[in-house]
Amino acid sequence: MPNCSSRGLTGTTLVLGVIGDPIGHSLSPAMQNAALEALARDSIYVPFQVGPRQLREAIGGVRALGIRGINVTIPHKIEVMKYIDEIDPVAKLVGAINTISNIDGRLIGYNTDGIGFLRSLTEEAGRHPRGQLVTVLGAGGAARAIGFQLALSSPKCMVIANRNKNRAQALAGEIQVETGCKTIATGFDGLRAYLPATDILINTTPLGMYPNVASAPPVEEELLPSTALVCDIVYNPGETVFLRKAKEAGLATLPGLGMLAYQGAAALEIWLGVQAPVTAMKTALIKQLGIS
Ligand SMILES: NC(=O)c1ccc[n+]([C@@H]2O[C@H](COP(=O)([O-])OP(=O)(O)OC[C@H]3O[C@@H](n4cnc5c(N)ncnc54)[C@H](OP(=O)(O)O)[C@@H]3O)[C@@H](O)[C@H]2O)c1
């Protein structure tokens, strides 16, 4: 893993970081330091363990210490919005931020998860949501970020399917009101009706995530059209049971590692204003996760 001693800290080293609780298992330091190394920047990305009671002071610290930017992870993505100066319009819709940019003491919040997924979809799978029927499995935080971002990218319709149908209805209603995108909500029990018309299917639930690798969302792959793309935002394992079954059914698939790399790339681009070295970031993630 790249470290500061291999790059050398100077009096002008630009500091970036991530706050969360817990933070020890975050993949962002390895990914972002690999990016900074590839860019040969005099910069370092540091993990900070910040509990809920220290959040306000930690954000004050970002200002006081001139930290150029931070990522924000669980459990602070919503609460932290109270302590910053401005929120990007998409992040405002999502209702959570994962990135803060410090411009001369003014803190601006962004949510890069949705754009991370969209870039993975377009750049890795070569697909765009425009004119497509997009079916999102799940209605939690990741579904919100992806749902709003894709709804702003002119899909034909978005189906939100969730175990708890009330949450699906709430999210679908919000997306339709805020973006004008046509939405449909269903419980998992009603999902099969929408599979034959689905162009892009996205699992945003943790089903299949390590260590529960045998679980998968209740999708009958044979009902999907042969042109459908099946996406999973779970990145560990690299190929979930959900994606393996889709591949076996002859469908194109998109794993979650790309979203993880591109959400980090989008944050780095906000902070530094340069194109992020996505390949170096993916390589660092693969090494850190021990996946292939
Ligand atoms: N690749 C990336 O960059 C990236 C980024 C963000 C998140 N993720 C991954 O996305 C997943 C979800 O994260 P999140 O922040 O959205 O979580 P969250 O806010 O807790 O939402 C979880 C969603 O999954 C559903 N769910 C949970 N357990 C389920 C089960 N056993 N059966 C059926 N549905 C279940 C929940 O349904 P109910 O409403 O019915 O409870 C809810 O809709 C995690 O695995 C996370 O690692 C990946």
PDB file of C-alpha atoms and ligand atoms in Angstrom, residues 74 77 113 138-143 162-164 167 188 204-207 209 233-235 256-257 259-261 263, ligand 1:
ATOM      1  CA  ILE A  74     -21.550   5.537   8.057  1.00  0.00           C
ATOM      2  CA  LYS A  77     -23.932  10.872   5.891  1.00  0.00           C
ATOM      3  CA  ASP A 113     -22.583   7.420  -5.185  1.00  0.00           C
ATOM      4  CA  GLY A 138     -33.934  -1.966  -2.660  1.00  0.00           C
ATOM      5  CA  ALA A 139     -35.026   1.389  -1.290  1.00  0.00           C
ATOM      6  CA  GLY A 140     -32.222   2.242   1.165  1.00  0.00           C
ATOM      7  CA  GLY A 141     -29.435   4.809   0.992  1.00  0.00           C
ATOM      8  CA  ALA A 142     -27.715   3.426  -2.109  1.00  0.00           C
ATOM      9  CA  ALA A 143     -31.058   3.033  -3.920  1.00  0.00           C
ATOM     10  CA  ASN A 162     -38.251  -3.526  -2.109  1.00  0.00           C
ATOM     11  CA  ARG A 163     -38.853  -6.142   0.583  1.00  0.00           C
ATOM     12  CA  ASN A 164     -40.749  -3.466   2.531  1.00  0.00           C
ATOM     13  CA  ARG A 167     -40.381   2.119   1.580  1.00  0.00           C
ATOM     14  CA  PHE A 188     -40.554  -8.262  -4.049  1.00  0.00           C
ATOM     15  CA  THR A 204     -28.845  -2.218  -4.253  1.00  0.00           C
ATOM     16  CA  THR A 205     -29.606  -4.541  -1.323  1.00  0.00           C
ATOM     17  CA  PRO A 206     -26.790  -6.215   0.643  1.00  0.00           C
ATOM     18  CA  LEU A 207     -28.076  -9.670  -0.414  1.00  0.00           C
ATOM     19  CA  MET A 209     -22.516  -9.569   0.321  1.00  0.00           C
ATOM     20  CA  ILE A 233     -23.543  -2.806  -6.354  1.00  0.00           C
ATOM     21  CA  VAL A 234     -22.237  -5.395  -3.875  1.00  0.00           C
ATOM     22  CA  TYR A 235     -18.463  -5.500  -4.488  1.00  0.00           C
ATOM     23  CA  GLY A 256     -20.133  -3.237  -7.887  1.00  0.00           C
ATOM     24  CA  LEU A 257     -16.402  -2.523  -7.854  1.00  0.00           C
ATOM     25  CA  MET A 259     -19.276   2.110  -8.710  1.00  0.00           C
ATOM     26  CA  LEU A 260     -16.960   2.082  -5.707  1.00  0.00           C
ATOM     27  CA  ALA A 261     -14.017   3.267  -7.789  1.00  0.00           C
ATOM     28  CA  GLN A 263     -17.631   7.396  -6.600  1.00  0.00           C
TER      29      GLN A 263
HETATM   30  N1  LIG B   1     -20.482  -0.354  -4.854  1.00  0.00           N
HETATM   31  C1  LIG B   1     -20.578   0.736  -4.103  1.00  0.00           C
HETATM   32  O1  LIG B   1     -19.873   1.725  -4.299  1.00  0.00           O
HETATM   33  C2  LIG B   1     -21.609   0.803  -3.006  1.00  0.00           C
HETATM   34  C3  LIG B   1     -21.991   2.047  -2.488  1.00  0.00           C
HETATM   35  C4  LIG B   1     -22.956   2.091  -1.474  1.00  0.00           C
HETATM   36  C5  LIG B   1     -23.496   0.900  -0.984  1.00  0.00           C
HETATM   37  N2  LIG B   1     -23.078  -0.281  -1.507  1.00  0.00           N
HETATM   38  C6  LIG B   1     -23.651  -1.546  -1.006  1.00  0.00           C
HETATM   39  O2  LIG B   1     -25.058  -1.470  -1.156  1.00  0.00           O
HETATM   40  C7  LIG B   1     -25.699  -2.241  -0.157  1.00  0.00           C
HETATM   41  C8  LIG B   1     -26.844  -1.437   0.466  1.00  0.00           C
HETATM   42  O3  LIG B   1     -26.345  -0.290   1.120  1.00  0.00           O
HETATM   43  P1  LIG B   1     -27.346   0.842   1.680  1.00  0.00           P
HETATM   44  O4  LIG B   1     -26.484   1.883   2.255  1.00  0.00           O
HETATM   45  O5  LIG B   1     -28.354   1.215   0.674  1.00  0.00           O
HETATM   46  O6  LIG B   1     -28.090   0.044   2.857  1.00  0.00           O
HETATM   47  P2  LIG B   1     -29.472   0.430   3.569  1.00  0.00           P
HETATM   48  O7  LIG B   1     -29.713   1.898   3.508  1.00  0.00           O
HETATM   49  O8  LIG B   1     -29.434  -0.252   4.884  1.00  0.00           O
HETATM   50  O9  LIG B   1     -30.608  -0.256   2.649  1.00  0.00           O
HETATM   51  C9  LIG B   1     -30.663  -1.653   2.536  1.00  0.00           C
HETATM   52  C10 LIG B   1     -31.739  -2.045   1.520  1.00  0.00           C
HETATM   53  O10 LIG B   1     -31.609  -3.450   1.305  1.00  0.00           O
HETATM   54  C11 LIG B   1     -32.803  -4.113   1.701  1.00  0.00           C
HETATM   55  N3  LIG B   1     -32.453  -5.342   2.413  1.00  0.00           N
HETATM   56  C12 LIG B   1     -31.569  -5.467   3.434  1.00  0.00           C
HETATM   57  N4  LIG B   1     -31.504  -6.769   3.821  1.00  0.00           N
HETATM   58  C13 LIG B   1     -32.383  -7.427   3.045  1.00  0.00           C
HETATM   59  C14 LIG B   1     -32.778  -8.801   2.973  1.00  0.00           C
HETATM   60  N5  LIG B   1     -32.258  -9.727   3.794  1.00  0.00           N
HETATM   61  N6  LIG B   1     -33.720  -9.157   2.064  1.00  0.00           N
HETATM   62  C15 LIG B   1     -34.264  -8.232   1.244  1.00  0.00           C
HETATM   63  N7  LIG B   1     -33.930  -6.920   1.258  1.00  0.00           N
HETATM   64  C16 LIG B   1     -32.993  -6.529   2.146  1.00  0.00           C
HETATM   65  C17 LIG B   1     -33.547  -3.152   2.605  1.00  0.00           C
HETATM   66  O11 LIG B   1     -34.927  -3.472   2.490  1.00  0.00           O
HETATM   67  P3  LIG B   1     -36.018  -3.076   3.606  1.00  0.00           P
HETATM   68  O12 LIG B   1     -36.391  -1.648   3.361  1.00  0.00           O
HETATM   69  O13 LIG B   1     -37.129  -4.039   3.338  1.00  0.00           O
HETATM   70  O14 LIG B   1     -35.348  -3.279   4.948  1.00  0.00           O
HETATM   71  C18 LIG B   1     -33.166  -1.802   1.984  1.00  0.00           C
HETATM   72  O15 LIG B   1     -33.963  -1.536   0.866  1.00  0.00           O
HETATM   73  C19 LIG B   1     -24.596  -2.668   0.814  1.00  0.00           C
HETATM   74  O16 LIG B   1     -24.235  -3.991   0.521  1.00  0.00           O
HETATM   75  C20 LIG B   1     -23.436  -1.733   0.496  1.00  0.00           C
HETATM   76  O17 LIG B   1     -22.177  -2.320   0.727  1.00  0.00           O
HETATM   77  C21 LIG B   1     -22.157  -0.364  -2.505  1.00  0.00           C
END
